[in-house]
Structures are given as structure tokens and as C-alpha cells.
Amino acid sequence: MYEVEVKVRADHDAVRDRLGDIGGERVGRVVQEDTYYDAPHRDFAATDEALRIRRERPADADDCEARVTYKGPLVDDASKTREEFETGVADGETMAAVLDGLGFDPAATVRKERERYAVGDYVVTLDAVDGLGEFVEVETETDEAGVDAAREGAFDLLDRLGLDPDEGIRTSYLGLLLG
Amino acid sequence: MYEVEVKVRADHDAVRDRLGDIGGERVGRVVQEDTYYDAPHRDFAATDEALRIRRERPADADDCEARVTYKGPLVDDASKTREEFETGVADGETMAAVLDGLGFDPAATVRKERERYAVGDYVVTLDAVDGLGEFVEVETETDEAGVDAAREGAFDLLDRLGLDPDEGIRTSYLGLLLG
């Protein structure tokens, strides 16, 4: 499974108006706190991999869910396409203790509020990131053969939202915070 | 949290009789399939650590649960006392893919049927291990200050089950299979 994702800086109020015009369906709003890890045996910044524990809760509730995610090296740089494996964990703190025992160190934390909309096969996410500001991400999932078509579709959707695909930001929020 | 655990070879029929005599309460029987991993940056055999994905199902049902476990180096060799962190994962196959991406390799699989009894604060487990035979484990959990008392209690319980604490096997099932 491949994730195709394009991200730009954008004013959320303007994008919400456009989403209304094109029939985007609001899915919900969540708060995410992501802890990214350094590996003891590889320089993830150099290999462009990532290991993360994500704690997520609905914006209006306290029940927290945790997931562990591994992102492999980039396959396609323009669309930030990569292999990704993610599964829920019963207890995020214990998963953190497992990674600590194995020698992985927490490197940085990214906290954001995410408001999600569904538009066809795509998810449009309005991210307000602590310390960075407002962004919009357009993403979808595909198999390897569908990567090119999925990327073109993402660029087209950005255009319909009044955003410029050429202003795509390839750097992750983590990278922007550390950069 | 520390796990104190003593294991001996034992005929299950004889131990079941003794468990009946001392009021052991049968908890249930499960099938466990454990995959142990080699680390890319450490020799777990040398450091005596372990990383494992366990898939477990009741002996009479198909619903499988998965957990990931890290076992730290031994603190007390006689009782196999060590720090351990374990949490449930929603999907064992995805967790395996995360570990594979990070460079951890599946090294060996241990399959066993475990029949558990509760005796006071202790759990007595009758293990039938594929390729190895029948064993009995006596274990409990304690904080660091309680390790000595917990180990003495485990030895006493083994004695009441007609088993000899001096025949304690310090080698894990994994080690016995590989040895």
C-alpha cells in the first residue's frame, strides 16, 4: 500500500469555503500528538525513514488512541510517496517503553489539530500545527501501479481548492519544526 | 515491574493432581505462537534481551490476539528476573512489517499450548512446547524491593507441587530450541 500526499500552506477559512462549494464532507476534528524517534543503528534523517507513536483524541473528548507507525524511504519525492505500516497499540506509554528499551530515542514531538474532509477517494486535512501555522494536505492510498494517477488527482483537487500544487511542501512537519 | 519466573521439566498429569490437592484454580488453556526477532544493532543472545510478537488464541476458539514484548537484560539470573514491557497490538502482521522495516529479522518461532492455574499471587503454567516436551512455570510480578521474597515463594510453591526448585531451567524455550 502506498500513500500519496501533497501538502501546501493555506488559509483554512478560504479552503473551507471551497470545500463547501465542491461538496467536501466534513469527517471530524482530532488532536494529534506525535512522538518521533531516532534509531540507534540508522540516521533516519539521511534514510528518510520515520518511526512514530501517535496519540490521537477527538477534539471534543478525552479518550486517547495510540498507534505506532513506520514510514519507509521515499519512493516518489514529488508526492512524498512511501511505504507505510501502522497499527493500533493498546497502551502508547508501554510501546514507548519498548522502543526505549530497544535503544530508540524520542527526538521531537509534533502537536496539531486536524480537521478532515472526504472528497471522493481523497482526504483533505486542514492542519493547525503548534509553532508552524496552517496547512492543507490532500492524500489518498493506492497500489504501486496507481501512484501516478493518484498524484495527478491530488494536484487537480488542490487546484479546485484554490491552491497551487507547485507550492507543495515536501518537508514534514517534523522537518519544518527542526529546520 | 519485575517478573519472577522459575521453570522446570515436569510431567503434567502428576502436577495437575497436586494442583487439585492445594486448591489451584484452572484459568484456561491457550495456544501461543511467538516470533522472536534479531536486532540490527545488538546481539540479543549476548545482551540477553528479547523482542517478540506473540499471537495467542484460546485452545477452543479462532480469535487471535497479538502483543509485542520487549524483555530487558536479566537482573537476577537464578529466577530469570528482568524488566518487561508488553502491550497489545491491533494487527500482528502489521507490527511484524514495522519491525521488518526497522531492520529486525524474525529469528525463530516457538509454539506451545499453555494451561494456566492460579495459586494465590502466583500463576502456574503447564507448557507443552512443540519439539521440546512438557514444562511447568511458576511466576509472579513484583516491584524491585519484592524480588527476593517473590523468588522464595516461587521455590516454595514448586516444592508443594512435588517439583525440585534446584532443577530450575534458566534457558528460555527459544534458547532450548536453538541450543
Tab-separated table of C-alpha atoms in Angstrom:
chain	number	residue	atom	x	y	z
A	1	MET	CA	0.000	0.000	0.000
A	2	TYR	CA	1.287	3.449	-0.959
A	3	GLU	CA	0.240	6.789	0.479
A	4	VAL	CA	0.192	9.705	-1.963
A	5	GLU	CA	0.184	13.017	-0.153
A	6	VAL	CA	0.615	16.668	-1.177
A	7	LYS	CA	0.784	19.470	1.353
A	8	VAL	CA	0.704	23.277	0.992
A	9	ARG	CA	0.480	26.270	3.307
A	10	ALA	CA	-3.096	27.611	3.162
A	11	ASP	CA	-5.564	29.806	4.992
A	12	HIS	CA	-8.158	27.443	6.440
A	13	ASP	CA	-11.160	29.779	6.179
A	14	ALA	CA	-10.744	30.162	2.411
A	15	VAL	CA	-10.274	26.411	1.899
A	16	ARG	CA	-13.369	25.594	3.999
A	17	ASP	CA	-15.442	27.792	1.656
A	18	ARG	CA	-14.127	25.951	-1.411
A	19	LEU	CA	-14.708	22.569	0.241
A	20	GLY	CA	-18.345	23.606	0.705
A	21	ASP	CA	-18.567	24.540	-2.981
A	22	ILE	CA	-17.235	21.184	-4.245
A	23	GLY	CA	-19.233	19.019	-1.822
A	24	GLY	CA	-16.480	18.032	0.592
A	25	GLU	CA	-17.887	16.073	3.528
A	26	ARG	CA	-16.580	17.046	6.968
A	27	VAL	CA	-15.388	13.917	8.767
A	28	GLY	CA	-14.327	15.355	12.127
A	29	ARG	CA	-11.651	17.111	14.107
A	30	VAL	CA	-8.946	15.482	16.192
A	31	VAL	CA	-5.925	16.475	18.251
A	32	GLN	CA	-2.767	14.512	17.448
A	33	GLU	CA	0.443	14.382	19.419
A	34	ASP	CA	3.219	12.594	17.556
A	35	THR	CA	6.495	11.493	19.080
A	36	TYR	CA	9.203	10.774	16.523
A	37	TYR	CA	12.120	8.534	17.317
A	38	ASP	CA	15.778	8.427	16.426
A	39	ALA	CA	17.138	4.959	15.645
A	40	PRO	CA	20.247	3.559	17.329
A	41	HIS	CA	21.571	1.997	14.105
A	42	ARG	CA	20.487	4.327	11.284
A	43	ASP	CA	20.251	8.058	10.657
A	44	PHE	CA	16.548	8.408	9.810
A	45	ALA	CA	17.180	11.974	8.585
A	46	ALA	CA	19.555	10.529	5.975
A	47	THR	CA	17.480	7.454	5.044
A	48	ASP	CA	14.235	9.494	5.148
A	49	GLU	CA	12.521	6.877	7.282
A	50	ALA	CA	10.393	7.647	10.319
A	51	LEU	CA	9.230	5.820	13.416
A	52	ARG	CA	6.412	7.408	15.321
A	53	ILE	CA	3.998	6.887	18.185
A	54	ARG	CA	0.816	8.865	17.591
A	55	ARG	CA	-1.677	9.643	20.336
A	56	GLU	CA	-4.964	10.897	18.972
A	57	ARG	CA	-8.185	12.041	20.568
A	58	PRO	CA	-11.350	13.671	19.199
A	59	ALA	CA	-11.218	17.474	19.682
A	60	ASP	CA	-14.240	17.264	21.993
A	61	ALA	CA	-13.384	14.159	24.055
A	62	ASP	CA	-10.699	12.705	26.303
A	63	ASP	CA	-10.444	9.101	25.093
A	64	CYS	CA	-6.988	8.706	23.604
A	65	GLU	CA	-5.915	6.162	20.982
A	66	ALA	CA	-2.317	5.252	20.231
A	67	ARG	CA	-0.741	3.891	17.066
A	68	VAL	CA	2.769	3.003	16.038
A	69	THR	CA	3.868	3.856	12.512
A	70	TYR	CA	6.895	3.081	10.382
A	71	LYS	CA	7.440	5.101	7.220
A	72	GLY	CA	9.895	3.699	4.725
A	73	PRO	CA	12.179	5.699	2.435
A	74	LEU	CA	10.541	7.905	-0.230
A	75	VAL	CA	9.629	6.148	-3.494
A	76	ASP	CA	8.486	9.324	-5.280
A	77	ASP	CA	9.855	12.595	-3.988
A	78	ALA	CA	7.352	14.994	-5.635
A	79	SER	CA	4.323	13.452	-3.929
A	80	LYS	CA	6.098	12.182	-0.803
A	81	THR	CA	5.076	8.631	-1.755
A	82	ARG	CA	6.397	5.925	0.551
A	83	GLU	CA	5.527	2.596	2.086
A	84	GLU	CA	3.876	2.931	5.464
A	85	PHE	CA	2.912	0.421	8.148
A	86	GLU	CA	0.703	1.442	11.031
A	87	THR	CA	-1.186	-0.451	13.702
A	88	GLY	CA	-3.047	0.448	16.872
A	89	VAL	CA	-1.432	-0.292	20.225
A	90	ALA	CA	-3.338	-0.863	23.459
A	91	ASP	CA	-1.033	1.359	25.503
A	92	GLY	CA	1.089	4.117	23.985
A	93	GLU	CA	3.258	4.538	27.105
A	94	THR	CA	4.196	0.844	27.101
A	95	MET	CA	5.001	0.975	23.383
A	96	ALA	CA	7.254	3.959	24.175
A	97	ALA	CA	8.966	1.843	26.866
A	98	VAL	CA	9.512	-0.993	24.331
A	99	LEU	CA	11.161	1.436	21.893
A	100	ASP	CA	13.238	2.968	24.702
A	101	GLY	CA	14.441	-0.500	25.730
A	102	LEU	CA	15.462	-1.229	22.133
A	103	GLY	CA	17.550	1.961	22.045
A	104	PHE	CA	15.229	4.259	20.093
A	105	ASP	CA	15.220	7.828	21.479
A	106	PRO	CA	12.346	10.333	21.324
A	107	ALA	CA	13.664	13.052	19.024
A	108	ALA	CA	10.788	15.519	18.711
A	109	THR	CA	7.073	15.960	19.305
A	110	VAL	CA	4.619	17.444	16.809
A	111	ARG	CA	1.218	18.584	18.093
A	112	LYS	CA	-1.581	19.590	15.756
A	113	GLU	CA	-5.326	19.908	15.350
A	114	ARG	CA	-6.603	18.182	12.211
A	115	GLU	CA	-9.941	18.817	10.577
A	116	ARG	CA	-10.730	16.195	7.942
A	117	TYR	CA	-12.954	16.271	4.858
A	118	ALA	CA	-13.714	13.484	2.381
A	119	VAL	CA	-13.739	14.389	-1.328
A	120	GLY	CA	-14.225	11.280	-3.483
A	121	ASP	CA	-11.297	8.934	-2.899
A	122	TYR	CA	-9.252	11.717	-1.296
A	123	VAL	CA	-8.978	13.002	2.247
A	124	VAL	CA	-8.402	16.731	2.653
A	125	THR	CA	-6.938	17.642	6.029
A	126	LEU	CA	-6.770	21.143	7.476
A	127	ASP	CA	-3.832	21.080	9.882
A	128	ALA	CA	-3.133	23.738	12.524
A	129	VAL	CA	0.340	22.835	13.752
A	130	ASP	CA	1.749	24.180	17.029
A	131	GLY	CA	4.614	26.521	16.223
A	132	LEU	CA	4.133	26.323	12.421
A	133	GLY	CA	0.672	27.587	11.413
A	134	GLU	CA	-1.998	26.419	8.943
A	135	PHE	CA	-1.575	23.805	6.199
A	136	VAL	CA	-3.761	21.708	3.920
A	137	GLU	CA	-2.926	18.111	2.989
A	138	VAL	CA	-4.524	16.137	0.181
A	139	GLU	CA	-3.932	12.413	0.336
A	140	THR	CA	-5.094	9.031	-0.863
A	141	GLU	CA	-3.959	5.425	-0.833
A	142	THR	CA	-3.135	3.314	-3.865
A	143	ASP	CA	-1.206	0.287	-5.018
A	144	GLU	CA	2.123	0.785	-6.763
A	145	ALA	CA	0.595	0.846	-10.267
A	146	GLY	CA	-1.786	3.673	-9.309
A	147	VAL	CA	0.775	6.113	-7.922
A	148	ASP	CA	0.996	8.404	-10.983
A	149	ALA	CA	-2.781	8.691	-11.436
A	150	ALA	CA	-3.296	9.288	-7.714
A	151	ARG	CA	-0.727	12.100	-7.731
A	152	GLU	CA	-2.392	13.778	-10.736
A	153	GLY	CA	-5.739	13.542	-8.980
A	154	ALA	CA	-4.272	15.156	-5.858
A	155	PHE	CA	-2.858	18.060	-7.911
A	156	ASP	CA	-6.238	18.534	-9.602
A	157	LEU	CA	-8.054	18.588	-6.266
A	158	LEU	CA	-5.632	21.172	-4.860
A	159	ASP	CA	-6.365	23.325	-7.905
A	160	ARG	CA	-10.125	23.081	-7.277
A	161	LEU	CA	-9.492	24.209	-3.682
A	162	GLY	CA	-7.779	27.354	-4.989
A	163	LEU	CA	-4.339	26.089	-4.006
A	164	ASP	CA	-1.208	25.806	-6.124
A	165	PRO	CA	0.264	22.285	-6.464
A	166	ASP	CA	3.584	23.908	-7.368
A	167	GLU	CA	3.783	25.248	-3.822
A	168	GLY	CA	3.816	21.696	-2.452
A	169	ILE	CA	5.930	21.382	0.672
A	170	ARG	CA	7.953	18.174	0.727
A	171	THR	CA	9.299	18.727	4.196
A	172	SER	CA	7.392	17.004	7.006
A	173	TYR	CA	6.051	18.996	9.964
A	174	LEU	CA	8.811	17.363	11.946
A	175	GLY	CA	11.372	18.624	9.431
A	176	LEU	CA	9.848	22.117	9.411
A	177	LEU	CA	9.971	22.246	13.213
A	178	LEU	CA	13.570	21.028	13.363
A	179	GLY	CA	14.694	23.006	10.294
B	1	MET	CA	7.533	-4.038	37.314
B	2	TYR	CA	9.591	-7.217	37.585
B	3	GLU	CA	8.605	-10.704	36.544
B	4	VAL	CA	9.902	-13.530	38.742
B	5	GLU	CA	9.714	-16.870	36.964
B	6	VAL	CA	11.035	-20.360	37.677
B	7	LYS	CA	10.672	-23.199	35.178
B	8	VAL	CA	11.290	-26.957	35.437
B	9	ARG	CA	10.658	-30.009	33.287
B	10	ALA	CA	7.655	-31.858	34.705
B	11	ASP	CA	5.033	-34.461	33.865
B	12	HIS	CA	1.766	-32.558	33.529
B	13	ASP	CA	-0.533	-35.339	34.826
B	14	ALA	CA	1.319	-35.526	38.163
B	15	VAL	CA	1.367	-31.731	38.558
B	16	ARG	CA	-2.375	-31.463	37.789
B	17	ASP	CA	-3.058	-33.884	40.673
B	18	ARG	CA	-1.009	-31.778	43.092
B	19	LEU	CA	-2.660	-28.569	41.870
B	20	GLY	CA	-6.006	-30.147	42.753
B	21	ASP	CA	-4.712	-31.015	46.231
B	22	ILE	CA	-3.519	-27.455	47.016
B	23	GLY	CA	-6.565	-25.673	45.575
B	24	GLY	CA	-5.092	-24.363	42.341
B	25	GLU	CA	-7.752	-22.717	40.189
B	26	ARG	CA	-7.699	-23.595	36.484
B	27	VAL	CA	-7.742	-20.354	34.466
B	28	GLY	CA	-7.792	-21.713	30.917
B	29	ARG	CA	-5.813	-23.103	28.026
B	30	VAL	CA	-4.358	-21.136	25.119
B	31	VAL	CA	-2.203	-21.727	22.061
B	32	GLN	CA	0.692	-19.284	21.685
B	33	GLU	CA	2.887	-18.733	18.679
B	34	ASP	CA	5.851	-16.491	19.435
B	35	THR	CA	8.119	-14.951	16.829
B	36	TYR	CA	11.451	-13.765	18.228
B	37	TYR	CA	13.489	-11.135	16.463
B	38	ASP	CA	17.166	-10.452	15.929
B	39	ALA	CA	18.164	-6.799	16.262
B	40	PRO	CA	20.184	-4.984	13.581
B	41	HIS	CA	22.351	-3.156	16.142
B	42	ARG	CA	22.762	-5.544	19.076
B	43	ASP	CA	23.353	-9.247	19.644
B	44	PHE	CA	20.327	-10.125	21.781
B	45	ALA	CA	21.888	-13.508	22.584
B	46	ALA	CA	24.812	-11.660	24.172
B	47	THR	CA	22.797	-8.901	25.895
B	48	ASP	CA	20.087	-11.410	26.941
B	49	GLU	CA	17.340	-9.143	25.671
B	50	ALA	CA	14.378	-10.315	23.620
B	51	LEU	CA	11.872	-8.776	21.229
B	52	ARG	CA	8.825	-10.835	20.466
B	53	ILE	CA	5.479	-10.755	18.717
B	54	ARG	CA	3.080	-13.172	20.398
B	55	ARG	CA	-0.103	-14.401	18.743
B	56	GLU	CA	-2.414	-16.095	21.190
B	57	ARG	CA	-5.796	-17.771	20.868
B	58	PRO	CA	-7.939	-19.804	23.263
B	59	ALA	CA	-7.430	-23.553	22.664
B	60	ASP	CA	-11.107	-23.879	21.666
B	61	ALA	CA	-11.549	-20.746	19.523
B	62	ASP	CA	-10.142	-18.954	16.477
B	63	ASP	CA	-9.982	-15.305	17.598
B	64	CYS	CA	-6.325	-14.346	17.712
B	65	GLU	CA	-4.759	-11.601	19.824
B	66	ALA	CA	-1.314	-10.137	19.203
B	67	ARG	CA	1.106	-8.467	21.588
B	68	VAL	CA	4.576	-7.027	21.275
B	69	THR	CA	7.016	-7.608	24.117
B	70	TYR	CA	10.458	-6.329	24.986
B	71	LYS	CA	12.427	-8.147	27.666
B	72	GLY	CA	15.400	-6.313	29.109
B	73	PRO	CA	18.646	-7.884	30.327
B	74	LEU	CA	18.462	-10.245	33.345
B	75	VAL	CA	18.576	-8.561	36.751
B	76	ASP	CA	18.662	-11.812	38.740
B	77	ASP	CA	19.920	-14.879	36.939
B	78	ALA	CA	18.599	-17.589	39.320
B	79	SER	CA	14.961	-16.558	38.930
B	80	LYS	CA	15.224	-15.112	35.404
B	81	THR	CA	14.124	-11.715	36.772
B	82	ARG	CA	14.089	-8.917	34.207
B	83	GLU	CA	12.210	-5.800	33.204
B	84	GLU	CA	9.498	-6.478	30.679
B	85	PHE	CA	7.241	-4.222	28.616
B	86	GLU	CA	4.295	-5.659	26.730
B	87	THR	CA	1.290	-4.145	25.016
B	88	GLY	CA	-1.460	-5.401	22.736
B	89	VAL	CA	-1.329	-4.536	19.048
B	90	ALA	CA	-4.354	-4.339	16.767
B	91	ASP	CA	-2.682	-6.251	13.946
B	92	GLY	CA	0.239	-8.620	14.489
B	93	GLU	CA	1.138	-8.798	10.778
B	94	THR	CA	1.447	-5.002	10.542
B	95	MET	CA	3.574	-4.903	13.691
B	96	ALA	CA	5.808	-7.529	12.032
B	97	ALA	CA	6.054	-5.264	8.965
B	98	VAL	CA	7.068	-2.311	11.190
B	99	LEU	CA	9.850	-4.389	12.773
B	100	ASP	CA	10.938	-5.675	9.349
B	101	GLY	CA	11.159	-2.093	8.040
B	102	LEU	CA	13.313	-1.125	11.030
B	103	GLY	CA	15.727	-3.965	10.245
B	104	PHE	CA	14.669	-6.532	12.848
B	105	ASP	CA	14.680	-10.093	11.467
B	106	PRO	CA	12.474	-12.983	12.603
B	107	ALA	CA	14.944	-15.420	14.168
B	108	ALA	CA	12.787	-18.273	15.462
B	109	THR	CA	9.238	-19.292	16.273
B	110	VAL	CA	8.136	-21.062	19.465
B	111	ARG	CA	4.709	-22.734	19.505
B	112	LYS	CA	3.179	-24.079	22.676
B	113	GLU	CA	-0.062	-24.943	24.435
B	114	ARG	CA	-0.311	-23.331	27.880
B	115	GLU	CA	-2.688	-24.433	30.616
B	116	ARG	CA	-2.816	-21.892	33.430
B	117	TYR	CA	-3.697	-22.218	37.120
B	118	ALA	CA	-3.892	-19.508	39.790
B	119	VAL	CA	-2.396	-20.293	43.219
B	120	GLY	CA	-2.516	-17.237	45.473
B	121	ASP	CA	-0.396	-14.479	43.906
B	122	TYR	CA	1.294	-16.971	41.595
B	123	VAL	CA	0.432	-18.290	38.166
B	124	VAL	CA	1.357	-21.921	37.466
B	125	THR	CA	1.587	-22.681	33.761
B	126	LEU	CA	1.722	-26.166	32.250
B	127	ASP	CA	3.503	-25.719	28.930
B	128	ALA	CA	3.565	-28.306	26.137
B	129	VAL	CA	6.167	-26.931	23.743
B	130	ASP	CA	6.442	-28.148	20.128
B	131	GLY	CA	9.721	-30.007	19.765
B	132	LEU	CA	10.667	-29.774	23.466
B	133	GLY	CA	8.044	-31.505	25.646
B	134	GLU	CA	6.340	-30.697	28.949
B	135	PHE	CA	7.349	-27.971	31.429
B	136	VAL	CA	5.878	-26.166	34.418
B	137	GLU	CA	6.459	-22.462	35.074
B	138	VAL	CA	5.739	-20.675	38.343
B	139	GLU	CA	5.664	-16.913	38.072
B	140	THR	CA	4.544	-13.696	39.722
B	141	GLU	CA	5.030	-9.973	39.373
B	142	THR	CA	6.617	-7.669	41.937
B	143	ASP	CA	8.357	-4.356	42.364
B	144	GLU	CA	12.132	-4.305	42.737
B	145	ALA	CA	12.056	-4.497	46.561
B	146	GLY	CA	9.926	-7.655	46.477
B	147	VAL	CA	12.091	-9.753	44.156
B	148	ASP	CA	13.794	-11.895	46.856
B	149	ALA	CA	10.538	-12.712	48.667
B	150	ALA	CA	8.776	-13.483	45.388
B	151	ARG	CA	11.535	-15.883	44.374
B	152	GLU	CA	11.400	-17.705	47.717
B	153	GLY	CA	7.632	-18.000	47.344
B	154	ALA	CA	8.072	-19.477	43.866
B	155	PHE	CA	10.556	-22.066	45.159
B	156	ASP	CA	8.174	-22.997	47.989
B	157	LEU	CA	5.268	-23.429	45.563
B	158	LEU	CA	7.346	-25.658	43.289
B	159	ASP	CA	8.133	-27.797	46.303
B	160	ARG	CA	4.421	-28.141	47.129
B	161	LEU	CA	3.836	-29.277	43.530
B	162	GLY	CA	6.369	-32.097	44.030
B	163	LEU	CA	8.943	-30.351	41.877
B	164	ASP	CA	12.565	-29.535	42.674
B	165	PRO	CA	13.498	-25.816	42.534
B	166	ASP	CA	17.125	-26.894	42.098
B	167	GLU	CA	16.178	-28.295	38.692
B	168	GLY	CA	15.176	-24.829	37.515
B	169	ILE	CA	15.912	-24.274	33.843
B	170	ARG	CA	17.281	-20.819	33.155
B	171	THR	CA	17.292	-21.237	29.404
B	172	SER	CA	14.238	-19.895	27.556
B	173	TYR	CA	12.220	-22.167	25.249
B	174	LEU	CA	13.776	-20.201	22.429
B	175	GLY	CA	17.241	-20.971	23.778
B	176	LEU	CA	16.378	-24.658	24.266
B	177	LEU	CA	15.104	-24.893	20.685
B	178	LEU	CA	18.155	-23.137	19.251
B	179	GLY	CA	20.631	-24.812	21.625
